[in-house]
Coordinates of C-alpha atoms and ligand atoms in Angstrom, one line a residue:
M1031 CA -0.1 -0.3 -0.5
K1032 CA 3.3 2.4 1.1
S1033 CA 4.4 1.2 -2.4
M1034 CA 1.8 2.5 -4.3
S1035 CA 1.2 5.5 -3.1
I1036 CA 5.4 6.6 -3.3
K1037 CA 4.5 4.9 -6.9
V1038 CA 1.3 7.1 -7.8
F1039 CA 3.1 10.4 -6.3
L1040 CA 6.7 9.9 -8.6
V1041 CA 4.2 9.3 -11.6
S1042 CA 2.2 12.0 -11.6
T1043 CA 5.1 14.5 -10.1
L1044 CA 6.9 13.4 -13.0
S1045 CA 3.9 14.4 -15.7
I1046 CA 3.3 17.9 -14.1
L1047 CA 7.2 18.1 -14.4
P1048 CA 7.4 19.6 -18.0
L1049 CA 4.2 21.3 -17.4
L1050 CA 5.3 23.3 -14.4
A1051 CA 8.5 24.7 -16.7
S1052 CA 6.1 26.2 -18.9
A1053 CA 4.7 28.0 -16.5
G1054 CA 8.1 29.2 -15.5
E1055 CA 8.9 30.6 -19.5
I1056 CA 6.2 32.4 -19.4
A1057 CA 6.6 34.3 -15.6
A1058 CA 10.0 34.6 -15.4
S1059 CA 11.4 36.6 -12.6
S1060 CA 13.2 40.1 -13.8
D1061 CA 16.0 38.0 -12.4
T1062 CA 15.9 35.3 -14.3
L1063 CA 15.6 37.5 -17.7
E1064 CA 18.6 39.3 -16.3
A1065 CA 21.1 36.1 -15.4
R1066 CA 19.6 35.3 -19.0
S1067 CA 20.5 38.5 -21.2
L1068 CA 24.3 38.0 -19.1
V1069 CA 25.0 34.5 -20.4
K1070 CA 24.1 36.0 -23.5
S1071 CA 26.8 38.6 -23.3
F1072 CA 29.3 36.3 -21.2
G1073 CA 28.3 33.4 -23.7
S1074 CA 28.9 36.1 -27.7
D1075 CA 32.2 37.2 -25.7
L1076 CA 34.3 34.1 -25.3
K1077 CA 33.3 32.8 -28.2
H1078 CA 34.9 35.9 -30.0
V1079 CA 37.8 35.7 -28.6
L1080 CA 38.0 32.1 -29.4
K1081 CA 37.0 31.8 -33.0
T1082 CA 39.6 35.2 -34.2
S1083 CA 42.4 33.3 -32.2
M1084 CA 41.5 30.3 -34.2
K1085 CA 40.7 31.9 -37.2
S1086 CA 44.5 33.6 -36.6
G1087 CA 46.5 31.2 -35.4
G1088 CA 45.1 28.6 -34.9
P1089 CA 43.9 25.8 -31.9
I1090 CA 47.5 26.0 -30.5
K1091 CA 46.9 30.4 -29.8
A1092 CA 43.4 29.7 -29.0
L1093 CA 44.2 27.8 -26.2
A1094 CA 47.0 30.3 -25.4
Q1095 CA 44.0 33.3 -25.8
C1096 CA 41.6 31.1 -23.8
N1097 CA 44.3 31.1 -20.7
I1098 CA 44.8 34.2 -20.7
Q1099 CA 41.3 35.5 -21.4
A1100 CA 38.6 32.9 -19.8
G1101 CA 39.4 34.1 -16.0
P1102 CA 39.3 38.5 -17.5
I1103 CA 36.2 37.5 -19.7
A1104 CA 34.2 36.7 -16.7
E1105 CA 35.5 39.3 -14.2
K1106 CA 34.2 42.2 -16.6
N1107 CA 30.7 40.5 -17.2
S1108 CA 30.6 40.6 -13.6
S1109 CA 31.9 43.9 -12.2
S1110 CA 29.9 46.0 -14.6
S1111 CA 26.6 44.3 -13.7
G1112 CA 27.0 43.1 -10.2
W1113 CA 26.7 39.3 -10.3
D1114 CA 29.3 36.9 -9.9
I1115 CA 29.4 35.1 -13.6
G1116 CA 31.1 32.2 -14.0
R1117 CA 31.7 29.0 -16.0
T1118 CA 31.3 25.5 -14.2
S1119 CA 31.7 21.4 -15.3
L1120 CA 31.2 17.8 -14.4
K1121 CA 34.9 17.6 -16.1
V1122 CA 36.6 21.1 -15.2
R1123 CA 39.8 21.7 -17.2
N1124 CA 40.8 25.3 -15.7
E1125 CA 40.0 24.4 -11.0
K1126 CA 39.1 27.4 -10.2
N1127 CA 36.1 26.5 -11.7
T1128 CA 34.8 23.1 -9.8
P1129 CA 31.5 22.6 -8.9
D1130 CA 30.1 23.6 -5.6
E1131 CA 27.5 20.9 -3.8
W1132 CA 24.5 23.2 -5.6
E1133 CA 26.5 23.4 -8.9
M1134 CA 27.5 20.2 -9.4
K1135 CA 23.6 18.6 -8.6
T1136 CA 22.3 21.3 -10.9
L1137 CA 25.1 19.9 -13.4
R1138 CA 23.4 16.2 -12.6
Q1139 CA 19.8 17.5 -13.0
F1140 CA 20.9 19.2 -16.4
E1141 CA 22.5 15.5 -18.0
Q1142 CA 18.6 13.2 -16.2
R1143 CA 16.9 16.5 -17.8
K1144 CA 18.9 15.9 -21.3
A1145 CA 18.7 11.9 -21.0
A1146 CA 14.9 12.8 -20.6
G1147 CA 14.6 14.4 -24.1
E1148 CA 14.6 17.7 -22.9
N1149 CA 16.5 19.9 -25.0
L1150 CA 19.9 21.9 -24.2
K1151 CA 18.5 24.9 -25.7
T1152 CA 15.4 25.8 -23.8
M1153 CA 17.3 24.2 -20.6
E1154 CA 17.9 25.7 -17.5
Y1155 CA 17.7 25.8 -13.7
A1156 CA 16.8 28.8 -10.9
E1157 CA 16.7 29.1 -7.8
T1158 CA 16.9 30.8 -4.7
V1159 CA 19.2 29.7 -2.1
K1160 CA 20.4 30.4 1.8
E1161 CA 23.7 30.9 1.9
G1162 CA 24.7 31.9 6.3
D1163 CA 21.8 34.9 6.8
K1164 CA 22.1 35.4 3.3
L1165 CA 19.7 35.2 0.3
V1166 CA 21.5 34.2 -3.6
Y1167 CA 19.5 34.2 -6.1
R1168 CA 21.5 31.0 -8.4
Y1169 CA 21.3 29.8 -11.8
M1170 CA 22.8 27.5 -14.8
K1171 CA 22.5 26.8 -17.8
P1172 CA 23.9 24.2 -20.3
I1173 CA 27.1 24.6 -22.6
P1174 CA 26.6 22.2 -25.7
T1175 CA 29.4 20.8 -27.3
A1176 CA 29.7 21.8 -30.6
G1177 CA 31.8 21.0 -33.2
L1178 CA 34.5 23.9 -32.7
C1179 CA 35.1 22.3 -29.0
V1180 CA 36.5 18.6 -29.7
T1181 CA 39.2 20.4 -31.2
C1182 CA 40.3 21.0 -27.6
H1183 CA 37.2 18.9 -25.5
G1184 CA 36.8 15.8 -28.1
S1185 CA 38.3 11.8 -27.7
D1186 CA 40.4 12.4 -30.7
V1187 CA 42.9 15.6 -29.4
A1188 CA 45.9 16.3 -31.3
E1189 CA 48.8 15.9 -29.7
E1190 CA 50.5 19.2 -29.8
I1191 CA 47.4 20.3 -28.5
T1192 CA 46.6 17.7 -25.6
T1193 CA 51.0 18.6 -25.0
K1194 CA 49.5 22.2 -24.1
V1195 CA 46.6 21.8 -22.7
K1196 CA 48.9 19.4 -20.2
S1197 CA 51.5 22.6 -19.8
L1198 CA 48.6 24.4 -18.9
Y1199 CA 46.4 22.6 -17.0
P1200 CA 48.3 19.0 -15.4
N1201 CA 44.9 17.5 -14.3
D1202 CA 43.1 18.4 -16.3
Q1203 CA 39.4 16.7 -17.0
A1204 CA 37.4 18.6 -19.7
T1205 CA 38.5 15.7 -23.1
G1206 CA 36.0 12.6 -24.3
F1207 CA 33.2 15.0 -25.4
K1208 CA 30.9 14.4 -28.0
V1209 CA 29.2 17.3 -30.2
G1210 CA 26.1 17.4 -28.3
D1211 CA 26.9 16.1 -25.0
I1212 CA 26.6 18.7 -22.1
R1213 CA 30.1 20.3 -22.0
G1214 CA 29.2 22.5 -19.2
A1215 CA 26.9 25.3 -17.8
F1216 CA 27.1 29.4 -17.5
T1217 CA 26.8 29.7 -13.9
L1218 CA 25.5 32.9 -12.1
Q1219 CA 24.9 34.3 -8.1
K1220 CA 23.8 37.4 -7.2
I1221 CA 22.9 38.3 -3.7
M1222 CA 19.6 39.2 -3.1
N1223 CA 19.5 41.2 0.9
Ligands
HEC1289 C1 40.9 26.0 -28.6 C2 40.2 24.9 -27.3 C3 39.5 25.6 -27.0 C4 38.5 25.0 -28.0 C5 38.2 24.9 -29.2 C6 37.2 25.0 -26.8 N1 38.2 25.5 -25.6 FE1 36.8 25.5 -24.1 N2 38.3 25.8 -22.8 C7 39.9 25.6 -23.0 C8 40.4 26.4 -22.3 C9 42.3 26.4 -21.9 C10 40.1 26.3 -20.7 C11 40.3 26.5 -19.2 C12 40.2 28.1 -19.6 C13 40.2 28.6 -18.2 O1 41.4 28.4 -18.0 O2 39.3 29.0 -17.4 C14 38.7 25.1 -21.8 C15 37.3 26.2 -20.9 C16 36.2 25.7 -21.0 C17 35.2 25.4 -20.2 C18 34.7 25.9 -18.3 C19 34.9 25.2 -17.8 C20 36.4 24.3 -17.8 O3 36.3 23.1 -18.4 O4 37.1 24.6 -16.7 C21 33.5 25.9 -20.9 C22 32.3 25.2 -20.0 C23 34.0 25.5 -21.8 N3 35.5 25.1 -22.1 C24 33.3 25.1 -23.1 C25 33.7 25.2 -24.6 C26 32.7 25.2 -25.4 C27 31.7 25.2 -25.8 C28 33.9 24.8 -26.2 C29 33.1 25.5 -28.1 C30 31.9 26.4 -28.5 C31 35.5 25.4 -26.1 N4 35.2 25.1 -25.2 C32 36.0 25.6 -27.5 C33 39.8 25.6 -24.8 C34 39.4 26.0 -26.0

């Protein structure tokens, strides 16, 4: 009897999840709207550096540029907005991007939602959490692996790229990704009070 009611609860919860998600879409809070627009500008700043350096000097130069510029680009986007903006992943290249507990949970949730067939383009997750005596609004959005990304994050990375990656990031874990995989996520937070 007990297991029966748990089952019913699970089924009914799972079946309303998509409804909740689409309701969230209509009634996105102003914080969510701001987070989405910050993700767009942060992402396009990063992509600009990646694409222009790949074009002018190939992947080795692009690697060096990502190494030098990823941090300052995140800082620029953070300080101009009052948010804390960064990237994280279940498999990081730069250890500074290691997920905290909440990010880890959210990254796993994204993997589950992807496995259940949800589109990465519209996937996101937001929650207001209590940290000490502060309320913090947290937002994450998955970053899909595109064709361009596997040059440096794929399973068949050229030897000279691997050598350069290892020299910059001896503990690199960010390889083995296929096009369409979740490479990582944008992660944003803002103190509410
Ligand atoms: C030229 C090589 C190169 C290419 C191509 C590349 N990356 Fe990276 N990626 C890097 C480097 C280097 C870092 C570490 C940057 C740092 O020090 O913060 C990185 C870090 C990341 C991170 C932050 C998490 C972590 O692992 O530290 C994400 C997310 C990411 N890349 C996604 C992508 C995506 C998506 C693409 C394709 C659009 C891509 N990368 C293409 C070299 C590359």
